[in-house]
Amino acid sequence: MKKKDEFNYYEAFKRQAGFAHEMAQNLQSALVKGELGEASLTQSLHTMENDADQVNHELHEHLASDFVVPLEREGLNDLAHCLDDVCDNIEDIALKAYMFGVSKLEPQGPEMITLMVNACVELKTAIDKLHDFKHHAESIKEHLVRVQTCESDCDRIYIESVRSLYLNKEMDPETRRIAHAMLDSVEDAMDALEKTSESAESVIAENL
């Protein structure tokens, strides 16, 4: 029987995934409103990222001190680290937009952000079921595969978007550099989401 004061690793993962989802939604909303580079967005995401950090720190403290953990220890550590990276990378998109003073992502940044939000939804759904993974292994895997599909779709958009930047000979070189850097930051966030889905798959496979 679970002790009342026993740390709940599954709930910690759910909170981390929830923060990532909320951050992605807020970023997308700001992009739609033309407020991507506003200080209010960076402050909002930074607050959520700090809260996610606190969950990550608490989780790792328990991993280091708890004698018994629910799953293989190394896998739990890796999944927590990956989820933390997702939040960091989403915040980085807003930080770069603020530093560069840009309010939009061109040429196909909005499509990439939509895929990022969709990937966060799929990841959160999978993580929400992790506590009962033995009964939901196939369903969880389906959601994790969808995260990876979103990342693959985003890769294709990223390649074509960067290509179009450099084919546009009329574009100012500095504008091109900034646009490329912004697309890179979204791509980094998608890579972090893919890595997290792979980590979750490994956790399940090692503990079935």
Short mmCIF file of N, CA and C in Angstrom, two decimals, residues 5-9 58-71 73 76:
data_model
loop_
_atom_site.label_atom_id
_atom_site.label_comp_id
_atom_site.label_asym_id
_atom_site.label_seq_id
_atom_site.Cartn_x
_atom_site.Cartn_y
_atom_site.Cartn_z
N ASP A 5 2.83 9.84 2.57
CA ASP A 5 3.86 10.83 2.28
C ASP A 5 4.85 10.35 1.21
N GLU A 6 4.55 9.23 0.57
CA GLU A 6 5.44 8.70 -0.45
C GLU A 6 5.38 9.58 -1.71
N PHE A 7 6.53 9.86 -2.28
CA PHE A 7 6.57 10.72 -3.46
C PHE A 7 5.95 10.01 -4.65
N ASN A 8 5.09 10.74 -5.38
CA ASN A 8 4.40 10.17 -6.54
C ASN A 8 5.12 10.59 -7.81
N TYR A 9 5.94 9.70 -8.33
CA TYR A 9 6.72 9.99 -9.54
C TYR A 9 5.82 10.20 -10.75
N GLU A 58 12.65 18.35 -7.39
CA GLU A 58 12.08 17.50 -6.34
C GLU A 58 12.14 16.03 -6.76
N LEU A 59 11.84 15.77 -8.03
CA LEU A 59 11.86 14.41 -8.53
C LEU A 59 13.27 13.81 -8.42
N HIS A 60 14.27 14.59 -8.82
CA HIS A 60 15.64 14.08 -8.76
C HIS A 60 16.14 13.91 -7.33
N GLU A 61 15.68 14.76 -6.43
CA GLU A 61 16.05 14.60 -5.02
C GLU A 61 15.53 13.26 -4.48
N HIS A 62 14.30 12.93 -4.86
CA HIS A 62 13.74 11.66 -4.40
C HIS A 62 14.40 10.47 -5.08
N LEU A 63 14.76 10.64 -6.36
CA LEU A 63 15.46 9.56 -7.05
C LEU A 63 16.79 9.25 -6.36
N ALA A 64 17.42 10.29 -5.84
CA ALA A 64 18.72 10.11 -5.19
C ALA A 64 18.60 9.54 -3.79
N SER A 65 17.44 9.74 -3.14
CA SER A 65 17.33 9.34 -1.73
C SER A 65 16.36 8.19 -1.48
N ASP A 66 15.36 8.01 -2.34
CA ASP A 66 14.38 6.95 -2.10
C ASP A 66 15.00 5.57 -2.31
N PHE A 67 14.75 4.70 -1.35
CA PHE A 67 15.30 3.34 -1.45
C PHE A 67 14.56 2.53 -2.51
N VAL A 68 13.25 2.74 -2.60
CA VAL A 68 12.42 2.04 -3.57
C VAL A 68 11.76 3.04 -4.51
N VAL A 69 11.87 2.80 -5.80
CA VAL A 69 11.22 3.66 -6.80
C VAL A 69 10.34 2.76 -7.68
N PRO A 70 9.29 3.34 -8.29
CA PRO A 70 8.31 2.50 -8.99
C PRO A 70 8.80 1.82 -10.26
N LEU A 71 9.80 2.42 -10.92
CA LEU A 71 10.32 1.88 -12.16
C LEU A 71 11.84 1.89 -12.12
N ARG A 73 15.40 3.00 -12.19
CA ARG A 73 15.84 4.33 -11.76
C ARG A 73 16.43 5.17 -12.89
N LEU A 76 13.70 6.58 -15.16
CA LEU A 76 12.98 7.68 -14.53
C LEU A 76 13.79 8.97 -14.61
#
